[in-house]
Amino acid sequence: MEAEAYLEMAAVEARHWWFAGRRRILGALIGSMKLPANARILELGSGTGGNFALLAQFGSVTAVEMNETAREISKTRGGKAAVHHGILPEDLPLEGHEFDLVCLFDVLEHVEADEAALRAIRGLLAPGGRALITVPAHPSLFGPHDIALHHIRRYTRAQFAARLRAAGLRVQKLSFMNIALAPLAFAARWLDRLRGTRQASGTSIPPGPVNALFTLVFGAEALVLPRVNLPFGLSLVAVVSAAD
């Protein structure tokens, strides 16, 4: 993404319903993993550091981010996360390091060589380690919103599962998420196409009551996703480990 997009992200990610709701879901999923005490956690494509506080609840955090603007912003967020420059899949400054949890939150869709990126993640997993990965779903939705955010693709469930397995990863959980608000997002994406807009829609914070409602609705999936897989939604989330 461009530097301007990271500046916009830093301005909204603490309160925007999508970021706030996703953090609730991710926190619930990580909490269900029963990681070791002071787990070694890596976030790849950490952006402006909006997930550091969440991840630090479960262990020590290392992060890799390719964009200098995003890295500098993340260093102002406080905490003890070590933030490094790196690029998936070929330029990761982590040789000899292993992690109990590797996180890739809406990053894989930006990577041309996505299967190679997943193989790199497999190589970073400690024995018994897992990766938590989210991606946008439904290739039919690909449009101005994705182009503005420099997405290369969106995934079907079958495509995502195939990429994971081809990279030598065992799928422990694969579910859709954001089921309740998906119809609104579908409508917004199709409206973007009709209008011919070239901007990413839905990136600004909506009015307070609407933002609070959307956060509550989306975040409520934290109550069910650790136990069940949702059959539909705007995104996909996977928990994977290294295959034998």
PDB file of N, CA, C and O in Angstrom, residues 62-129:
ATOM      1  N   THR A  62       7.402 -10.075  17.997  1.00  0.00           N
ATOM      2  CA  THR A  62       8.315  -9.629  16.961  1.00  0.00           C
ATOM      3  C   THR A  62       7.468  -9.307  15.735  1.00  0.00           C
ATOM      4  O   THR A  62       6.454  -9.966  15.485  1.00  0.00           O
ATOM      5  N   ALA A  63       7.877  -8.287  14.979  1.00  0.00           N
ATOM      6  CA  ALA A  63       7.078  -7.886  13.820  1.00  0.00           C
ATOM      7  C   ALA A  63       7.981  -7.606  12.636  1.00  0.00           C
ATOM      8  O   ALA A  63       9.136  -7.190  12.795  1.00  0.00           O
ATOM      9  N   VAL A  64       7.438  -7.825  11.451  1.00  0.00           N
ATOM     10  CA  VAL A  64       8.124  -7.522  10.196  1.00  0.00           C
ATOM     11  C   VAL A  64       7.181  -6.697   9.338  1.00  0.00           C
ATOM     12  O   VAL A  64       6.017  -7.074   9.140  1.00  0.00           O
ATOM     13  N   GLU A  65       7.662  -5.570   8.829  1.00  0.00           N
ATOM     14  CA  GLU A  65       6.858  -4.689   7.982  1.00  0.00           C
ATOM     15  C   GLU A  65       7.765  -4.085   6.908  1.00  0.00           C
ATOM     16  O   GLU A  65       8.855  -3.599   7.214  1.00  0.00           O
ATOM     17  N   MET A  66       7.316  -4.108   5.661  1.00  0.00           N
ATOM     18  CA  MET A  66       8.144  -3.630   4.562  1.00  0.00           C
ATOM     19  C   MET A  66       8.122  -2.117   4.412  1.00  0.00           C
ATOM     20  O   MET A  66       9.078  -1.525   3.914  1.00  0.00           O
ATOM     21  N   ASN A  67       7.041  -1.461   4.834  1.00  0.00           N
ATOM     22  CA  ASN A  67       6.883  -0.033   4.577  1.00  0.00           C
ATOM     23  C   ASN A  67       7.494   0.802   5.697  1.00  0.00           C
ATOM     24  O   ASN A  67       7.162   0.629   6.869  1.00  0.00           O
ATOM     25  N   GLU A  68       8.371   1.732   5.329  1.00  0.00           N
ATOM     26  CA  GLU A  68       9.075   2.539   6.331  1.00  0.00           C
ATOM     27  C   GLU A  68       8.119   3.424   7.120  1.00  0.00           C
ATOM     28  O   GLU A  68       8.253   3.567   8.337  1.00  0.00           O
ATOM     29  N   THR A  69       7.153   4.022   6.440  1.00  0.00           N
ATOM     30  CA  THR A  69       6.185   4.881   7.143  1.00  0.00           C
ATOM     31  C   THR A  69       5.443   4.092   8.202  1.00  0.00           C
ATOM     32  O   THR A  69       5.291   4.541   9.343  1.00  0.00           O
ATOM     33  N   ALA A  70       4.976   2.896   7.833  1.00  0.00           N
ATOM     34  CA  ALA A  70       4.250   2.061   8.787  1.00  0.00           C
ATOM     35  C   ALA A  70       5.135   1.662   9.959  1.00  0.00           C
ATOM     36  O   ALA A  70       4.705   1.672  11.121  1.00  0.00           O
ATOM     37  N   ARG A  71       6.392   1.311   9.673  1.00  0.00           N
ATOM     38  CA  ARG A  71       7.297   0.923  10.758  1.00  0.00           C
ATOM     39  C   ARG A  71       7.516   2.065  11.731  1.00  0.00           C
ATOM     40  O   ARG A  71       7.505   1.869  12.951  1.00  0.00           O
ATOM     41  N   GLU A  72       7.712   3.258  11.217  1.00  0.00           N
ATOM     42  CA  GLU A  72       7.960   4.400  12.096  1.00  0.00           C
ATOM     43  C   GLU A  72       6.736   4.702  12.950  1.00  0.00           C
ATOM     44  O   GLU A  72       6.862   5.033  14.133  1.00  0.00           O
ATOM     45  N   ILE A  73       5.549   4.590  12.367  1.00  0.00           N
ATOM     46  CA  ILE A  73       4.331   4.805  13.154  1.00  0.00           C
ATOM     47  C   ILE A  73       4.214   3.748  14.242  1.00  0.00           C
ATOM     48  O   ILE A  73       3.890   4.054  15.392  1.00  0.00           O
ATOM     49  N   SER A  74       4.499   2.494  13.890  1.00  0.00           N
ATOM     50  CA  SER A  74       4.334   1.407  14.861  1.00  0.00           C
ATOM     51  C   SER A  74       5.274   1.579  16.048  1.00  0.00           C
ATOM     52  O   SER A  74       4.951   1.161  17.166  1.00  0.00           O
ATOM     53  N   LYS A  75       6.424   2.204  15.833  1.00  0.00           N
ATOM     54  CA  LYS A  75       7.370   2.393  16.925  1.00  0.00           C
ATOM     55  C   LYS A  75       6.880   3.415  17.949  1.00  0.00           C
ATOM     56  O   LYS A  75       7.404   3.488  19.062  1.00  0.00           O
ATOM     57  N   THR A  76       5.872   4.206  17.567  1.00  0.00           N
ATOM     58  CA  THR A  76       5.306   5.187  18.507  1.00  0.00           C
ATOM     59  C   THR A  76       4.152   4.605  19.315  1.00  0.00           C
ATOM     60  O   THR A  76       3.606   5.291  20.180  1.00  0.00           O
ATOM     61  N   ARG A  77       3.779   3.353  19.020  1.00  0.00           N
ATOM     62  CA  ARG A  77       2.620   2.760  19.668  1.00  0.00           C
ATOM     63  C   ARG A  77       2.930   2.242  21.072  1.00  0.00           C
ATOM     64  O   ARG A  77       2.038   1.757  21.763  1.00  0.00           O
ATOM     65  N   GLY A  78       4.195   2.294  21.472  1.00  0.00           N
ATOM     66  CA  GLY A  78       4.543   1.773  22.788  1.00  0.00           C
ATOM     67  C   GLY A  78       4.699   0.267  22.752  1.00  0.00           C
ATOM     68  O   GLY A  78       4.644  -0.385  21.709  1.00  0.00           O
ATOM     69  N   GLY A  79       4.901  -0.303  23.923  1.00  0.00           N
ATOM     70  CA  GLY A  79       5.086  -1.740  24.003  1.00  0.00           C
ATOM     71  C   GLY A  79       6.510  -2.139  23.685  1.00  0.00           C
ATOM     72  O   GLY A  79       7.385  -1.300  23.454  1.00  0.00           O
ATOM     73  N   LYS A  80       6.740  -3.438  23.669  1.00  0.00           N
ATOM     74  CA  LYS A  80       8.095  -3.966  23.510  1.00  0.00           C
ATOM     75  C   LYS A  80       8.271  -4.748  22.219  1.00  0.00           C
ATOM     76  O   LYS A  80       9.231  -5.503  22.076  1.00  0.00           O
ATOM     77  N   ALA A  81       7.390  -4.586  21.267  1.00  0.00           N
ATOM     78  CA  ALA A  81       7.519  -5.315  20.005  1.00  0.00           C
ATOM     79  C   ALA A  81       8.773  -4.865  19.264  1.00  0.00           C
ATOM     80  O   ALA A  81       9.045  -3.668  19.138  1.00  0.00           O
ATOM     81  N   ALA A  82       9.541  -5.827  18.779  1.00  0.00           N
ATOM     82  CA  ALA A  82      10.709  -5.545  17.945  1.00  0.00           C
ATOM     83  C   ALA A  82      10.265  -5.542  16.490  1.00  0.00           C
ATOM     84  O   ALA A  82       9.777  -6.553  15.986  1.00  0.00           O
ATOM     85  N   VAL A  83      10.389  -4.397  15.824  1.00  0.00           N
ATOM     86  CA  VAL A  83       9.873  -4.235  14.466  1.00  0.00           C
ATOM     87  C   VAL A  83      11.035  -4.191  13.480  1.00  0.00           C
ATOM     88  O   VAL A  83      11.930  -3.344  13.590  1.00  0.00           O
ATOM     89  N   HIS A  84      11.015  -5.106  12.494  1.00  0.00           N
ATOM     90  CA  HIS A  84      12.096  -5.231  11.521  1.00  0.00           C
ATOM     91  C   HIS A  84      11.580  -4.960  10.111  1.00  0.00           C
ATOM     92  O   HIS A  84      10.393  -5.171   9.810  1.00  0.00           O
ATOM     93  N   HIS A  85      12.487  -4.527   9.258  1.00  0.00           N
ATOM     94  CA  HIS A  85      12.168  -4.445   7.834  1.00  0.00           C
ATOM     95  C   HIS A  85      12.276  -5.833   7.216  1.00  0.00           C
ATOM     96  O   HIS A  85      13.196  -6.600   7.523  1.00  0.00           O
ATOM     97  N   GLY A  86      11.340  -6.158   6.348  1.00  0.00           N
ATOM     98  CA  GLY A  86      11.382  -7.429   5.642  1.00  0.00           C
ATOM     99  C   GLY A  86      10.271  -7.512   4.628  1.00  0.00           C
ATOM    100  O   GLY A  86       9.300  -6.741   4.678  1.00  0.00           O
ATOM    101  N   ILE A  87      10.413  -8.435   3.684  1.00  0.00           N
ATOM    102  CA  ILE A  87       9.428  -8.605   2.619  1.00  0.00           C
ATOM    103  C   ILE A  87       9.183 -10.093   2.424  1.00  0.00           C
ATOM    104  O   ILE A  87      10.132 -10.880   2.277  1.00  0.00           O
ATOM    105  N   LEU A  88       7.917 -10.488   2.424  1.00  0.00           N
ATOM    106  CA  LEU A  88       7.545 -11.858   2.102  1.00  0.00           C
ATOM    107  C   LEU A  88       7.633 -12.083   0.592  1.00  0.00           C
ATOM    108  O   LEU A  88       7.230 -11.214  -0.179  1.00  0.00           O
ATOM    109  N   PRO A  89       8.102 -13.257   0.158  1.00  0.00           N
ATOM    110  CA  PRO A  89       8.606 -14.360   0.975  1.00  0.00           C
ATOM    111  C   PRO A  89      10.118 -14.431   1.076  1.00  0.00           C
ATOM    112  O   PRO A  89      10.659 -15.195   1.848  1.00  0.00           O
ATOM    113  N   GLU A  90      10.822 -13.592   0.287  1.00  0.00           N
ATOM    114  CA  GLU A  90      12.239 -13.868   0.069  1.00  0.00           C
ATOM    115  C   GLU A  90      13.182 -13.076   0.976  1.00  0.00           C
ATOM    116  O   GLU A  90      14.385 -13.346   1.009  1.00  0.00           O
ATOM    117  N   ASP A  91      12.680 -12.104   1.721  1.00  0.00           N
ATOM    118  CA  ASP A  91      13.583 -11.216   2.466  1.00  0.00           C
ATOM    119  C   ASP A  91      13.080 -11.040   3.892  1.00  0.00           C
ATOM    120  O   ASP A  91      12.571  -9.986   4.257  1.00  0.00           O
ATOM    121  N   LEU A  92      13.238 -12.091   4.693  1.00  0.00           N
ATOM    122  CA  LEU A  92      12.819 -12.035   6.089  1.00  0.00           C
ATOM    123  C   LEU A  92      14.053 -12.115   6.988  1.00  0.00           C
ATOM    124  O   LEU A  92      14.845 -13.054   6.880  1.00  0.00           O
ATOM    125  N   PRO A  93      14.208 -11.152   7.894  1.00  0.00           N
ATOM    126  CA  PRO A  93      15.417 -11.090   8.726  1.00  0.00           C
ATOM    127  C   PRO A  93      15.301 -11.973   9.964  1.00  0.00           C
ATOM    128  O   PRO A  93      15.570 -11.534  11.080  1.00  0.00           O
ATOM    129  N   LEU A  94      14.918 -13.233   9.779  1.00  0.00           N
ATOM    130  CA  LEU A  94      14.561 -14.081  10.925  1.00  0.00           C
ATOM    131  C   LEU A  94      15.247 -15.436  10.880  1.00  0.00           C
ATOM    132  O   LEU A  94      14.767 -16.387  11.497  1.00  0.00           O
ATOM    133  N   GLU A  95      16.361 -15.522  10.173  1.00  0.00           N
ATOM    134  CA  GLU A  95      17.042 -16.809  10.046  1.00  0.00           C
ATOM    135  C   GLU A  95      17.425 -17.344  11.427  1.00  0.00           C
ATOM    136  O   GLU A  95      17.983 -16.633  12.269  1.00  0.00           O
ATOM    137  N   GLY A  96      17.077 -18.609  11.667  1.00  0.00           N
ATOM    138  CA  GLY A  96      17.395 -19.239  12.939  1.00  0.00           C
ATOM    139  C   GLY A  96      16.373 -19.014  14.029  1.00  0.00           C
ATOM    140  O   GLY A  96      16.514 -19.550  15.130  1.00  0.00           O
ATOM    141  N   HIS A  97      15.315 -18.254  13.735  1.00  0.00           N
ATOM    142  CA  HIS A  97      14.282 -17.983  14.737  1.00  0.00           C
ATOM    143  C   HIS A  97      13.065 -18.875  14.493  1.00  0.00           C
ATOM    144  O   HIS A  97      12.720 -19.171  13.350  1.00  0.00           O
ATOM    145  N   GLU A  98      12.426 -19.289  15.564  1.00  0.00           N
ATOM    146  CA  GLU A  98      11.182 -20.054  15.493  1.00  0.00           C
ATOM    147  C   GLU A  98      10.150 -19.411  16.412  1.00  0.00           C
ATOM    148  O   GLU A  98      10.502 -18.792  17.428  1.00  0.00           O
ATOM    149  N   PHE A  99       8.875 -19.588  16.047  1.00  0.00           N
ATOM    150  CA  PHE A  99       7.805 -18.919  16.774  1.00  0.00           C
ATOM    151  C   PHE A  99       6.680 -19.896  17.102  1.00  0.00           C
ATOM    152  O   PHE A  99       6.380 -20.807  16.331  1.00  0.00           O
ATOM    153  N   ASP A 100       6.055 -19.654  18.248  1.00  0.00           N
ATOM    154  CA  ASP A 100       4.902 -20.453  18.652  1.00  0.00           C
ATOM    155  C   ASP A 100       3.643 -20.039  17.901  1.00  0.00           C
ATOM    156  O   ASP A 100       2.729 -20.851  17.729  1.00  0.00           O
ATOM    157  N   LEU A 101       3.599 -18.779  17.476  1.00  0.00           N
ATOM    158  CA  LEU A 101       2.457 -18.282  16.709  1.00  0.00           C
ATOM    159  C   LEU A 101       2.960 -17.280  15.682  1.00  0.00           C
ATOM    160  O   LEU A 101       3.665 -16.328  16.025  1.00  0.00           O
ATOM    161  N   VAL A 102       2.614 -17.519  14.418  1.00  0.00           N
ATOM    162  CA  VAL A 102       2.901 -16.576  13.340  1.00  0.00           C
ATOM    163  C   VAL A 102       1.569 -16.023  12.841  1.00  0.00           C
ATOM    164  O   VAL A 102       0.643 -16.790  12.527  1.00  0.00           O
ATOM    165  N   CYS A 103       1.467 -14.705  12.777  1.00  0.00           N
ATOM    166  CA  CYS A 103       0.214 -14.041  12.398  1.00  0.00           C
ATOM    167  C   CYS A 103       0.381 -13.322  11.070  1.00  0.00           C
ATOM    168  O   CYS A 103       1.379 -12.623  10.852  1.00  0.00           O
ATOM    169  N   LEU A 104      -0.597 -13.480  10.215  1.00  0.00           N
ATOM    170  CA  LEU A 104      -0.624 -12.821   8.911  1.00  0.00           C
ATOM    171  C   LEU A 104      -2.056 -12.349   8.687  1.00  0.00           C
ATOM    172  O   LEU A 104      -2.907 -13.119   8.247  1.00  0.00           O
ATOM    173  N   PHE A 105      -2.312 -11.087   9.023  1.00  0.00           N
ATOM    174  CA  PHE A 105      -3.672 -10.567   9.029  1.00  0.00           C
ATOM    175  C   PHE A 105      -3.908  -9.694   7.798  1.00  0.00           C
ATOM    176  O   PHE A 105      -3.436  -8.561   7.720  1.00  0.00           O
ATOM    177  N   ASP A 106      -4.631 -10.246   6.819  1.00  0.00           N
ATOM    178  CA  ASP A 106      -4.956  -9.534   5.586  1.00  0.00           C
ATOM    179  C   ASP A 106      -3.700  -8.991   4.917  1.00  0.00           C
ATOM    180  O   ASP A 106      -3.601  -7.809   4.588  1.00  0.00           O
ATOM    181  N   VAL A 107      -2.753  -9.884   4.713  1.00  0.00           N
ATOM    182  CA  VAL A 107      -1.482  -9.567   4.065  1.00  0.00           C
ATOM    183  C   VAL A 107      -1.272 -10.429   2.825  1.00  0.00           C
ATOM    184  O   VAL A 107      -0.777  -9.948   1.802  1.00  0.00           O
ATOM    185  N   LEU A 108      -1.658 -11.689   2.878  1.00  0.00           N
ATOM    186  CA  LEU A 108      -1.351 -12.634   1.804  1.00  0.00           C
ATOM    187  C   LEU A 108      -1.901 -12.174   0.455  1.00  0.00           C
ATOM    188  O   LEU A 108      -1.294 -12.441  -0.591  1.00  0.00           O
ATOM    189  N   GLU A 109      -3.023 -11.473   0.458  1.00  0.00           N
ATOM    190  CA  GLU A 109      -3.625 -11.007  -0.787  1.00  0.00           C
ATOM    191  C   GLU A 109      -2.777  -9.939  -1.478  1.00  0.00           C
ATOM    192  O   GLU A 109      -3.005  -9.618  -2.651  1.00  0.00           O
ATOM    193  N   HIS A 110      -1.785  -9.387  -0.768  1.00  0.00           N
ATOM    194  CA  HIS A 110      -0.872  -8.401  -1.349  1.00  0.00           C
ATOM    195  C   HIS A 110       0.372  -9.040  -1.957  1.00  0.00           C
ATOM    196  O   HIS A 110       1.157  -8.345  -2.598  1.00  0.00           O
ATOM    197  N   VAL A 111       0.576 -10.334  -1.723  1.00  0.00           N
ATOM    198  CA  VAL A 111       1.823 -11.003  -2.094  1.00  0.00           C
ATOM    199  C   VAL A 111       1.624 -11.790  -3.389  1.00  0.00           C
ATOM    200  O   VAL A 111       0.767 -12.679  -3.460  1.00  0.00           O
ATOM    201  N   GLU A 112       2.440 -11.474  -4.397  1.00  0.00           N
ATOM    202  CA  GLU A 112       2.317 -12.171  -5.674  1.00  0.00           C
ATOM    203  C   GLU A 112       2.557 -13.664  -5.501  1.00  0.00           C
ATOM    204  O   GLU A 112       1.765 -14.493  -5.951  1.00  0.00           O
ATOM    205  N   ALA A 113       3.651 -14.029  -4.844  1.00  0.00           N
ATOM    206  CA  ALA A 113       4.016 -15.435  -4.647  1.00  0.00           C
ATOM    207  C   ALA A 113       3.426 -15.916  -3.325  1.00  0.00           C
ATOM    208  O   ALA A 113       4.146 -16.140  -2.344  1.00  0.00           O
ATOM    209  N   ASP A 114       2.111 -16.104  -3.304  1.00  0.00           N
ATOM    210  CA  ASP A 114       1.454 -16.407  -2.027  1.00  0.00           C
ATOM    211  C   ASP A 114       1.821 -17.790  -1.499  1.00  0.00           C
ATOM    212  O   ASP A 114       1.988 -17.969  -0.287  1.00  0.00           O
ATOM    213  N   GLU A 115       1.975 -18.785  -2.384  1.00  0.00           N
ATOM    214  CA  GLU A 115       2.343 -20.113  -1.899  1.00  0.00           C
ATOM    215  C   GLU A 115       3.757 -20.102  -1.316  1.00  0.00           C
ATOM    216  O   GLU A 115       4.019 -20.736  -0.280  1.00  0.00           O
ATOM    217  N   ALA A 116       4.671 -19.375  -1.945  1.00  0.00           N
ATOM    218  CA  ALA A 116       6.025 -19.260  -1.405  1.00  0.00           C
ATOM    219  C   ALA A 116       5.999 -18.555  -0.050  1.00  0.00           C
ATOM    220  O   ALA A 116       6.761 -18.909   0.861  1.00  0.00           O
ATOM    221  N   ALA A 117       5.127 -17.564   0.101  1.00  0.00           N
ATOM    222  CA  ALA A 117       5.002 -16.879   1.383  1.00  0.00           C
ATOM    223  C   ALA A 117       4.527 -17.835   2.468  1.00  0.00           C
ATOM    224  O   ALA A 117       5.019 -17.810   3.606  1.00  0.00           O
ATOM    225  N   LEU A 118       3.596 -18.700   2.125  1.00  0.00           N
ATOM    226  CA  LEU A 118       3.100 -19.676   3.094  1.00  0.00           C
ATOM    227  C   LEU A 118       4.171 -20.697   3.447  1.00  0.00           C
ATOM    228  O   LEU A 118       4.267 -21.130   4.596  1.00  0.00           O
ATOM    229  N   ARG A 119       4.994 -21.076   2.482  1.00  0.00           N
ATOM    230  CA  ARG A 119       6.101 -21.987   2.785  1.00  0.00           C
ATOM    231  C   ARG A 119       7.102 -21.325   3.727  1.00  0.00           C
ATOM    232  O   ARG A 119       7.655 -21.974   4.625  1.00  0.00           O
ATOM    233  N   ALA A 120       7.325 -20.023   3.526  1.00  0.00           N
ATOM    234  CA  ALA A 120       8.214 -19.290   4.431  1.00  0.00           C
ATOM    235  C   ALA A 120       7.654 -19.278   5.845  1.00  0.00           C
ATOM    236  O   ALA A 120       8.397 -19.417   6.830  1.00  0.00           O
ATOM    237  N   ILE A 121       6.349 -19.124   5.969  1.00  0.00           N
ATOM    238  CA  ILE A 121       5.710 -19.151   7.287  1.00  0.00           C
ATOM    239  C   ILE A 121       5.891 -20.522   7.931  1.00  0.00           C
ATOM    240  O   ILE A 121       6.184 -20.625   9.131  1.00  0.00           O
ATOM    241  N   ARG A 122       5.730 -21.573   7.151  1.00  0.00           N
ATOM    242  CA  ARG A 122       5.925 -22.923   7.686  1.00  0.00           C
ATOM    243  C   ARG A 122       7.320 -23.069   8.282  1.00  0.00           C
ATOM    244  O   ARG A 122       7.497 -23.676   9.344  1.00  0.00           O
ATOM    245  N   GLY A 123       8.307 -22.493   7.620  1.00  0.00           N
ATOM    246  CA  GLY A 123       9.672 -22.595   8.099  1.00  0.00           C
ATOM    247  C   GLY A 123       9.953 -21.816   9.368  1.00  0.00           C
ATOM    248  O   GLY A 123      10.990 -22.024  10.004  1.00  0.00           O
ATOM    249  N   LEU A 124       9.036 -20.946   9.764  1.00  0.00           N
ATOM    250  CA  LEU A 124       9.213 -20.137  10.972  1.00  0.00           C
ATOM    251  C   LEU A 124       8.509 -20.728  12.190  1.00  0.00           C
ATOM    252  O   LEU A 124       8.637 -20.193  13.289  1.00  0.00           O
ATOM    253  N   LEU A 125       7.776 -21.815  11.989  1.00  0.00           N
ATOM    254  CA  LEU A 125       7.014 -22.393  13.090  1.00  0.00           C
ATOM    255  C   LEU A 125       7.889 -23.277  13.964  1.00  0.00           C
ATOM    256  O   LEU A 125       8.594 -24.162  13.474  1.00  0.00           O
ATOM    257  N   ALA A 126       7.830 -23.036  15.268  1.00  0.00           N
ATOM    258  CA  ALA A 126       8.485 -23.919  16.225  1.00  0.00           C
ATOM    259  C   ALA A 126       7.722 -25.239  16.279  1.00  0.00           C
ATOM    260  O   ALA A 126       6.564 -25.320  15.832  1.00  0.00           O
ATOM    261  N   PRO A 127       8.322 -26.302  16.805  1.00  0.00           N
ATOM    262  CA  PRO A 127       7.566 -27.549  16.986  1.00  0.00           C
ATOM    263  C   PRO A 127       6.281 -27.286  17.781  1.00  0.00           C
ATOM    264  O   PRO A 127       6.313 -26.671  18.846  1.00  0.00           O
ATOM    265  N   GLY A 128       5.164 -27.708  17.219  1.00  0.00           N
ATOM    266  CA  GLY A 128       3.871 -27.445  17.841  1.00  0.00           C
ATOM    267  C   GLY A 128       3.332 -26.061  17.576  1.00  0.00           C
ATOM    268  O   GLY A 128       2.234 -25.714  18.043  1.00  0.00           O
ATOM    269  N   GLY A 129       4.069 -25.237  16.816  1.00  0.00           N
ATOM    270  CA  GLY A 129       3.628 -23.875  16.535  1.00  0.00           C
ATOM    271  C   GLY A 129       2.502 -23.823  15.526  1.00  0.00           C
ATOM    272  O   GLY A 129       2.286 -24.756  14.753  1.00  0.00           O
TER     273      GLY A 129
END
